[in-house]
């Protein structure tokens, strides 16, 4: 190819690929016919002057999902493509994809156990109504009895009940009590016992990870002694259903665990769909500990967290 023609090929390629001119405009500018412009652009590709690279984000997401499924022996990993690695953005996107997944799996006669918090609130908001029969929705863990912070528990249960045409069952108890005997007395109540048993029977459980931060809700409510706070801050990587575990997924403080109301972590291992919805830098260690503990068989997370988990 002569230098004059080469220059025309390069000019045509720049006008078309960099400046978004159409072929008719390029033909006028270069003083050639439109078919000639088409041939110049084809030559630019053949000579390697123009190299087209297609980055398919879905392909990367699929790869991340499969690699995490294999590493952690998951039934399914769903990775949401998020534009920013910020907490409120992550929760919004995770809410959408987890709601879509639930729409696929919830069926007639299922028992769905849910917890509270902003991550699950975003899931509840995104739920679409599904025509199913005899579905039960049950609260898996106690709430907070003296907090001005909104945990969204009532709204979450209401929205889940509405989506699956059922009256949700509330667990009207605090998450943690001061003494084991208090917990035992509460669990002896016939109504409470029925709800707790239904939580055990649930074939679908939906939950998130609570990060270990001094300003987290459970730490602010005065449930713990100073010694317990120190131990949790030094050993725990997260909590599921207000039950705190370490980097290996083991319960950090058995005495505290004995005062906690709601589903035991060991019960989550038995679920057909044990769905952990969590992402973000503050939750990576907690997610990893939960995975080592085997508490989830489905993970809904974002692409950045999914990469970090593979690297750990």
Short mmCIF file of C-alpha atoms in Angstrom, two decimals:
data_model
loop_
_atom_site.label_atom_id
_atom_site.label_comp_id
_atom_site.label_asym_id
_atom_site.label_seq_id
_atom_site.Cartn_x
_atom_site.Cartn_y
_atom_site.Cartn_z
CA UNK A 1 0.00 0.00 0.00
CA UNK A 2 1.43 3.34 -1.07
CA UNK A 3 1.92 6.20 1.40
CA UNK A 4 -0.91 8.27 -0.14
CA UNK A 5 -3.45 5.46 0.15
CA UNK A 6 -2.21 4.57 3.64
CA UNK A 7 -2.82 8.16 4.72
CA UNK A 8 -6.39 7.96 3.35
CA UNK A 9 -7.01 4.67 5.21
CA UNK A 10 -5.79 6.24 8.47
CA UNK A 11 -7.83 9.42 7.97
CA UNK A 12 -10.98 7.45 7.18
CA UNK A 13 -10.47 5.25 10.23
CA UNK A 14 -9.95 8.23 12.57
CA UNK A 15 -13.00 10.06 11.24
CA UNK A 16 -15.19 6.96 11.53
CA UNK A 17 -14.01 5.32 14.77
CA UNK A 18 -12.74 8.28 16.81
CA UNK A 19 -14.92 11.19 15.66
CA UNK A 20 -18.11 9.20 14.88
CA UNK A 21 -18.55 10.63 11.38
CA UNK A 22 -20.78 8.63 9.04
CA UNK A 23 -19.46 7.23 5.78
CA UNK A 24 -21.22 9.82 3.62
CA UNK A 25 -19.58 12.71 5.48
CA UNK A 26 -16.18 11.00 5.29
CA UNK A 27 -16.62 10.54 1.52
CA UNK A 28 -17.24 14.30 1.08
CA UNK A 29 -14.29 15.24 3.29
CA UNK A 30 -11.85 12.93 1.52
CA UNK A 31 -13.27 13.57 -1.97
CA UNK A 32 -14.02 9.91 -2.65
CA UNK A 33 -17.16 7.80 -3.13
CA UNK A 34 -18.99 6.17 -0.26
CA UNK A 35 -18.11 2.60 -1.44
CA UNK A 36 -14.45 3.71 -1.41
CA UNK A 37 -14.81 4.78 2.25
CA UNK A 38 -16.24 1.36 3.07
CA UNK A 39 -13.22 -0.29 1.39
CA UNK A 40 -10.80 2.02 3.24
CA UNK A 41 -12.35 1.07 6.58
CA UNK A 42 -12.18 -2.62 5.71
CA UNK A 43 -8.50 -2.24 4.81
CA UNK A 44 -7.87 -0.47 8.11
CA UNK A 45 -9.11 -3.59 9.91
CA UNK A 46 -7.24 -6.00 7.64
CA UNK A 47 -3.94 -4.13 8.08
CA UNK A 48 -4.31 -3.99 11.86
CA UNK A 49 -4.61 -0.19 11.86
CA UNK A 50 -8.00 -0.59 13.54
CA UNK A 51 -8.38 -3.29 16.18
CA UNK A 52 -11.84 -3.81 17.61
CA UNK A 53 -12.07 -5.14 21.15
CA UNK A 54 -15.45 -6.01 22.65
CA UNK A 55 -15.63 -6.09 26.44
CA UNK A 56 -18.69 -8.04 27.47
CA UNK A 57 -19.45 -7.33 31.15
CA UNK A 58 -21.86 -10.27 31.32
CA UNK A 59 -19.08 -12.65 30.34
CA UNK A 60 -16.92 -11.40 33.21
CA UNK A 61 -19.84 -11.68 35.62
CA UNK A 62 -20.57 -15.23 34.51
CA UNK A 63 -16.93 -16.15 35.02
CA UNK A 64 -16.89 -14.63 38.50
CA UNK A 65 -20.05 -16.51 39.40
CA UNK A 66 -18.73 -19.87 38.21
CA UNK A 67 -15.35 -19.44 39.92
CA UNK A 68 -16.99 -18.59 43.25
CA UNK A 69 -19.41 -21.50 42.88
CA UNK A 70 -16.49 -23.86 42.39
CA UNK A 71 -14.31 -22.40 45.15
CA UNK A 72 -17.01 -22.38 47.84
CA UNK A 73 -19.14 -25.27 46.58
CA UNK A 74 -22.20 -23.06 46.10
CA UNK A 75 -25.46 -24.11 44.53
CA UNK A 76 -25.55 -20.68 42.88
CA UNK A 77 -23.68 -17.37 42.94
CA UNK A 78 -25.40 -14.30 41.52
CA UNK A 79 -23.12 -11.34 40.83
CA UNK A 80 -24.64 -7.89 40.34
CA UNK A 81 -22.78 -5.46 38.08
CA UNK A 82 -22.60 -2.25 40.13
CA UNK A 83 -21.36 1.14 38.87
CA UNK A 84 -19.84 2.29 42.20
CA UNK A 85 -18.42 0.41 45.17
CA UNK A 86 -20.47 2.38 47.68
CA UNK A 87 -22.77 0.96 50.33
CA UNK A 88 -26.08 2.50 49.23
CA UNK A 89 -25.41 1.66 45.57
CA UNK A 90 -24.47 -1.93 46.41
CA UNK A 91 -27.62 -2.51 48.46
CA UNK A 92 -29.85 -1.12 45.73
CA UNK A 93 -28.42 -3.41 43.06
CA UNK A 94 -28.26 -6.47 45.32
CA UNK A 95 -31.88 -5.87 46.26
CA UNK A 96 -32.93 -6.03 42.62
CA UNK A 97 -31.05 -9.22 41.72
CA UNK A 98 -32.00 -11.04 44.93
CA UNK A 99 -35.67 -10.17 44.37
CA UNK A 100 -35.41 -11.55 40.83
CA UNK A 101 -33.85 -14.77 42.14
CA UNK A 102 -36.62 -15.20 44.70
CA UNK A 103 -39.20 -14.73 41.95
CA UNK A 104 -37.62 -17.71 40.19
CA UNK A 105 -37.41 -20.08 43.16
CA UNK A 106 -40.41 -19.38 45.41
CA UNK A 107 -43.16 -21.89 44.66
CA UNK A 108 -46.43 -23.24 46.07
CA UNK A 109 -46.15 -24.45 49.65
CA UNK A 110 -42.74 -22.91 50.35
CA UNK A 111 -41.83 -21.49 53.75
CA UNK A 112 -39.67 -18.38 53.39
CA UNK A 113 -37.70 -17.14 56.40
CA UNK A 114 -36.43 -13.54 56.35
CA UNK A 115 -34.43 -11.23 58.63
CA UNK A 116 -34.23 -7.45 58.89
CA UNK A 117 -31.88 -4.63 57.86
CA UNK A 118 -31.39 -2.22 54.98
CA UNK A 119 -30.05 -4.85 52.55
CA UNK A 120 -33.18 -6.97 52.88
CA UNK A 121 -35.35 -3.87 52.80
CA UNK A 122 -33.99 -3.14 49.32
CA UNK A 123 -34.82 -6.73 48.34
CA UNK A 124 -38.36 -6.37 49.67
CA UNK A 125 -38.88 -3.12 47.74
CA UNK A 126 -37.95 -4.83 44.46
CA UNK A 127 -40.18 -7.90 44.88
CA UNK A 128 -42.74 -8.60 42.18
CA UNK A 129 -46.00 -10.29 43.01
CA UNK A 130 -46.08 -13.98 42.13
CA UNK A 131 -49.17 -16.14 41.83
CA UNK A 132 -48.32 -18.87 44.34
CA UNK A 133 -50.44 -20.79 46.86
CA UNK A 134 -49.88 -21.67 50.52
CA UNK A 135 -46.58 -19.81 50.87
CA UNK A 136 -45.62 -18.82 54.41
CA UNK A 137 -43.32 -15.91 55.32
CA UNK A 138 -41.75 -16.00 58.78
CA UNK A 139 -39.35 -13.75 60.71
CA UNK A 140 -36.15 -15.66 61.51
CA UNK A 141 -34.70 -13.53 64.30
CA UNK A 142 -35.83 -11.20 67.03
CA UNK A 143 -35.96 -7.47 66.56
CA UNK A 144 -34.87 -4.53 68.69
CA UNK A 145 -37.03 -3.44 71.57
CA UNK A 146 -35.64 0.02 72.35
CA UNK A 147 -34.18 1.66 69.28
CA UNK A 148 -34.91 4.83 67.37
CA UNK A 149 -33.17 3.34 64.34
CA UNK A 150 -35.52 1.83 61.77
CA UNK A 151 -34.69 -1.83 61.09
CA UNK A 152 -37.51 -2.01 58.48
CA UNK A 153 -38.69 -5.34 59.94
CA UNK A 154 -42.42 -4.65 59.74
CA UNK A 155 -42.13 -3.16 56.25
CA UNK A 156 -40.01 -6.08 55.03
CA UNK A 157 -42.49 -8.65 56.30
CA UNK A 158 -45.42 -6.70 54.87
CA UNK A 159 -43.82 -6.46 51.40
CA UNK A 160 -42.85 -10.14 51.39
CA UNK A 161 -46.35 -11.10 52.46
CA UNK A 162 -47.87 -8.95 49.73
CA UNK A 163 -45.59 -10.40 47.05
CA UNK A 164 -46.55 -13.99 47.90
CA UNK A 165 -50.17 -13.42 48.92
CA UNK A 166 -49.78 -14.44 52.56
CA UNK A 167 -50.02 -13.00 56.07
CA UNK A 168 -46.43 -12.89 57.41
CA UNK A 169 -45.63 -14.25 60.86
CA UNK A 170 -43.79 -11.85 63.16
CA UNK A 171 -41.40 -12.86 65.96
CA UNK A 172 -42.28 -10.23 68.59
CA UNK A 173 -39.11 -10.59 70.65
CA UNK A 174 -35.79 -8.79 71.14
CA UNK A 175 -32.83 -10.27 69.31
CA UNK A 176 -30.83 -10.71 72.52
CA UNK A 177 -31.88 -10.86 76.18
CA UNK A 178 -29.93 -10.42 79.41
CA UNK A 179 -30.32 -13.95 80.78
CA UNK A 180 -30.74 -17.44 79.36
CA UNK A 181 -33.71 -18.07 81.68
CA UNK A 182 -35.51 -15.11 80.10
CA UNK A 183 -34.95 -16.60 76.66
CA UNK A 184 -36.18 -20.01 77.83
CA UNK A 185 -39.35 -18.48 79.26
CA UNK A 186 -40.05 -16.65 75.99
CA UNK A 187 -39.45 -19.76 73.89
CA UNK A 188 -41.86 -21.74 76.07
CA UNK A 189 -44.77 -19.57 74.92
CA UNK A 190 -46.97 -21.60 72.56
CA UNK A 191 -47.24 -18.87 69.92
CA UNK A 192 -43.50 -18.07 69.98
CA UNK A 193 -42.58 -21.74 69.84
CA UNK A 194 -44.73 -22.19 66.72
CA UNK A 195 -43.00 -19.31 64.92
CA UNK A 196 -39.52 -20.54 65.88
CA UNK A 197 -40.40 -24.05 64.66
CA UNK A 198 -41.68 -22.62 61.39
CA UNK A 199 -38.34 -20.85 60.96
CA UNK A 200 -36.60 -24.21 61.31
CA UNK A 201 -38.97 -25.76 58.80
CA UNK A 202 -38.44 -23.01 56.22
CA UNK A 203 -36.94 -24.38 53.01
CA UNK A 204 -35.83 -20.88 51.92
CA UNK A 205 -33.88 -18.51 54.19
CA UNK A 206 -32.86 -15.00 53.18
CA UNK A 207 -30.33 -13.14 55.30
CA UNK A 208 -27.38 -10.74 55.25
CA UNK A 209 -24.19 -10.10 57.20
CA UNK A 210 -23.92 -7.53 59.95
CA UNK A 211 -20.45 -5.88 59.95
CA UNK A 212 -18.46 -5.53 63.16
CA UNK A 213 -18.45 -1.81 63.89
CA UNK A 214 -18.79 0.05 67.17
CA UNK A 215 -21.60 2.14 65.67
CA UNK A 216 -23.57 -0.88 64.40
CA UNK A 217 -27.06 -1.11 65.82
CA UNK A 218 -26.58 -4.13 68.09
CA UNK A 219 -23.50 -2.55 69.66
CA UNK A 220 -25.37 0.68 70.33
CA UNK A 221 -28.32 -0.88 72.13
CA UNK A 222 -26.56 -1.97 75.31
CA UNK A 223 -27.08 -5.70 74.81
CA UNK A 224 -23.43 -6.49 75.55
CA UNK A 225 -21.12 -6.11 78.53
CA UNK A 226 -17.81 -4.30 78.02
CA UNK A 227 -16.02 -7.64 78.02
CA UNK A 228 -18.34 -8.99 75.35
CA UNK A 229 -17.85 -5.89 73.21
CA UNK A 230 -14.06 -6.25 73.47
CA UNK A 231 -14.24 -9.92 72.55
CA UNK A 232 -16.52 -9.36 69.58
CA UNK A 233 -14.46 -6.45 68.27
CA UNK A 234 -11.29 -8.55 68.44
CA UNK A 235 -12.60 -11.92 67.22
CA UNK A 236 -15.84 -11.55 65.27
CA UNK A 237 -15.93 -10.85 61.52
CA UNK A 238 -19.70 -10.56 61.25
CA UNK A 239 -23.09 -11.69 62.46
CA UNK A 240 -25.98 -13.53 60.86
CA UNK A 241 -29.31 -13.33 62.68
CA UNK A 242 -27.48 -11.58 65.56
CA UNK A 243 -25.20 -14.59 66.05
CA UNK A 244 -21.54 -13.58 65.91
CA UNK A 245 -18.86 -15.73 64.29
CA UNK A 246 -15.11 -15.58 63.61
CA UNK A 247 -13.07 -15.90 60.41
CA UNK A 248 -13.60 -19.68 60.40
CA UNK A 249 -17.36 -19.38 60.82
CA UNK A 250 -17.28 -20.52 64.47
CA UNK A 251 -19.47 -18.86 67.11
CA UNK A 252 -17.38 -16.31 69.04
CA UNK A 253 -19.13 -16.33 72.40
CA UNK A 254 -21.28 -19.30 73.36
CA UNK A 255 -22.80 -17.54 76.38
CA UNK A 256 -23.95 -14.62 74.25
CA UNK A 257 -25.21 -17.03 71.61
CA UNK A 258 -27.28 -18.79 74.26
CA UNK A 259 -29.05 -15.47 75.00
CA UNK A 260 -29.88 -14.84 71.33
CA UNK A 261 -33.40 -15.45 70.06
CA UNK A 262 -34.11 -16.80 66.60
CA UNK A 263 -32.78 -19.38 64.22
CA UNK A 264 -29.48 -21.12 64.99
CA UNK A 265 -26.76 -20.82 62.36
CA UNK A 266 -26.56 -24.63 62.13
CA UNK A 267 -30.18 -24.65 60.90
CA UNK A 268 -29.24 -22.49 57.89
CA UNK A 269 -27.06 -25.32 56.60
CA UNK A 270 -30.14 -27.52 56.20
CA UNK A 271 -32.10 -25.18 53.92
CA UNK A 272 -32.84 -25.98 50.30
CA UNK A 273 -32.08 -22.33 49.50
CA UNK A 274 -29.92 -20.62 52.13
CA UNK A 275 -29.45 -17.21 50.51
CA UNK A 276 -26.83 -14.75 51.71
CA UNK A 277 -27.24 -11.24 50.26
CA UNK A 278 -24.21 -9.08 51.03
CA UNK A 279 -21.50 -6.96 49.45
CA UNK A 280 -19.11 -4.11 50.11
CA UNK A 281 -15.70 -3.70 51.77
CA UNK A 282 -17.06 -3.77 55.34
CA UNK A 283 -18.63 -7.19 54.78
CA UNK A 284 -15.92 -9.12 52.90
CA UNK A 285 -14.42 -10.78 56.00
CA UNK A 286 -17.89 -11.55 57.31
CA UNK A 287 -18.98 -13.11 54.02
CA UNK A 288 -15.81 -15.20 53.89
CA UNK A 289 -16.32 -16.40 57.47
CA UNK A 290 -19.93 -17.30 56.70
CA UNK A 291 -18.83 -19.25 53.63
CA UNK A 292 -16.22 -21.16 55.64
CA UNK A 293 -18.95 -21.92 58.18
CA UNK A 294 -21.14 -23.28 55.37
CA UNK A 295 -24.15 -21.18 56.33
CA UNK A 296 -25.19 -20.31 52.77
CA UNK A 297 -25.54 -22.29 49.55
CA UNK A 298 -26.57 -19.26 47.46
CA UNK A 299 -24.64 -15.97 47.41
CA UNK A 300 -25.86 -12.68 45.99
CA UNK A 301 -23.05 -10.12 45.83
CA UNK A 302 -21.36 -7.52 43.60
CA UNK A 303 -18.49 -7.97 41.16
CA UNK A 304 -15.85 -6.30 43.38
CA UNK A 305 -16.70 -8.37 46.44
CA UNK A 306 -16.79 -11.51 44.27
CA UNK A 307 -13.23 -10.77 43.11
CA UNK A 308 -12.01 -10.16 46.66
CA UNK A 309 -13.49 -13.47 47.80
CA UNK A 310 -11.62 -15.33 45.07
CA UNK A 311 -8.35 -13.69 46.16
CA UNK A 312 -8.76 -14.52 49.86
#
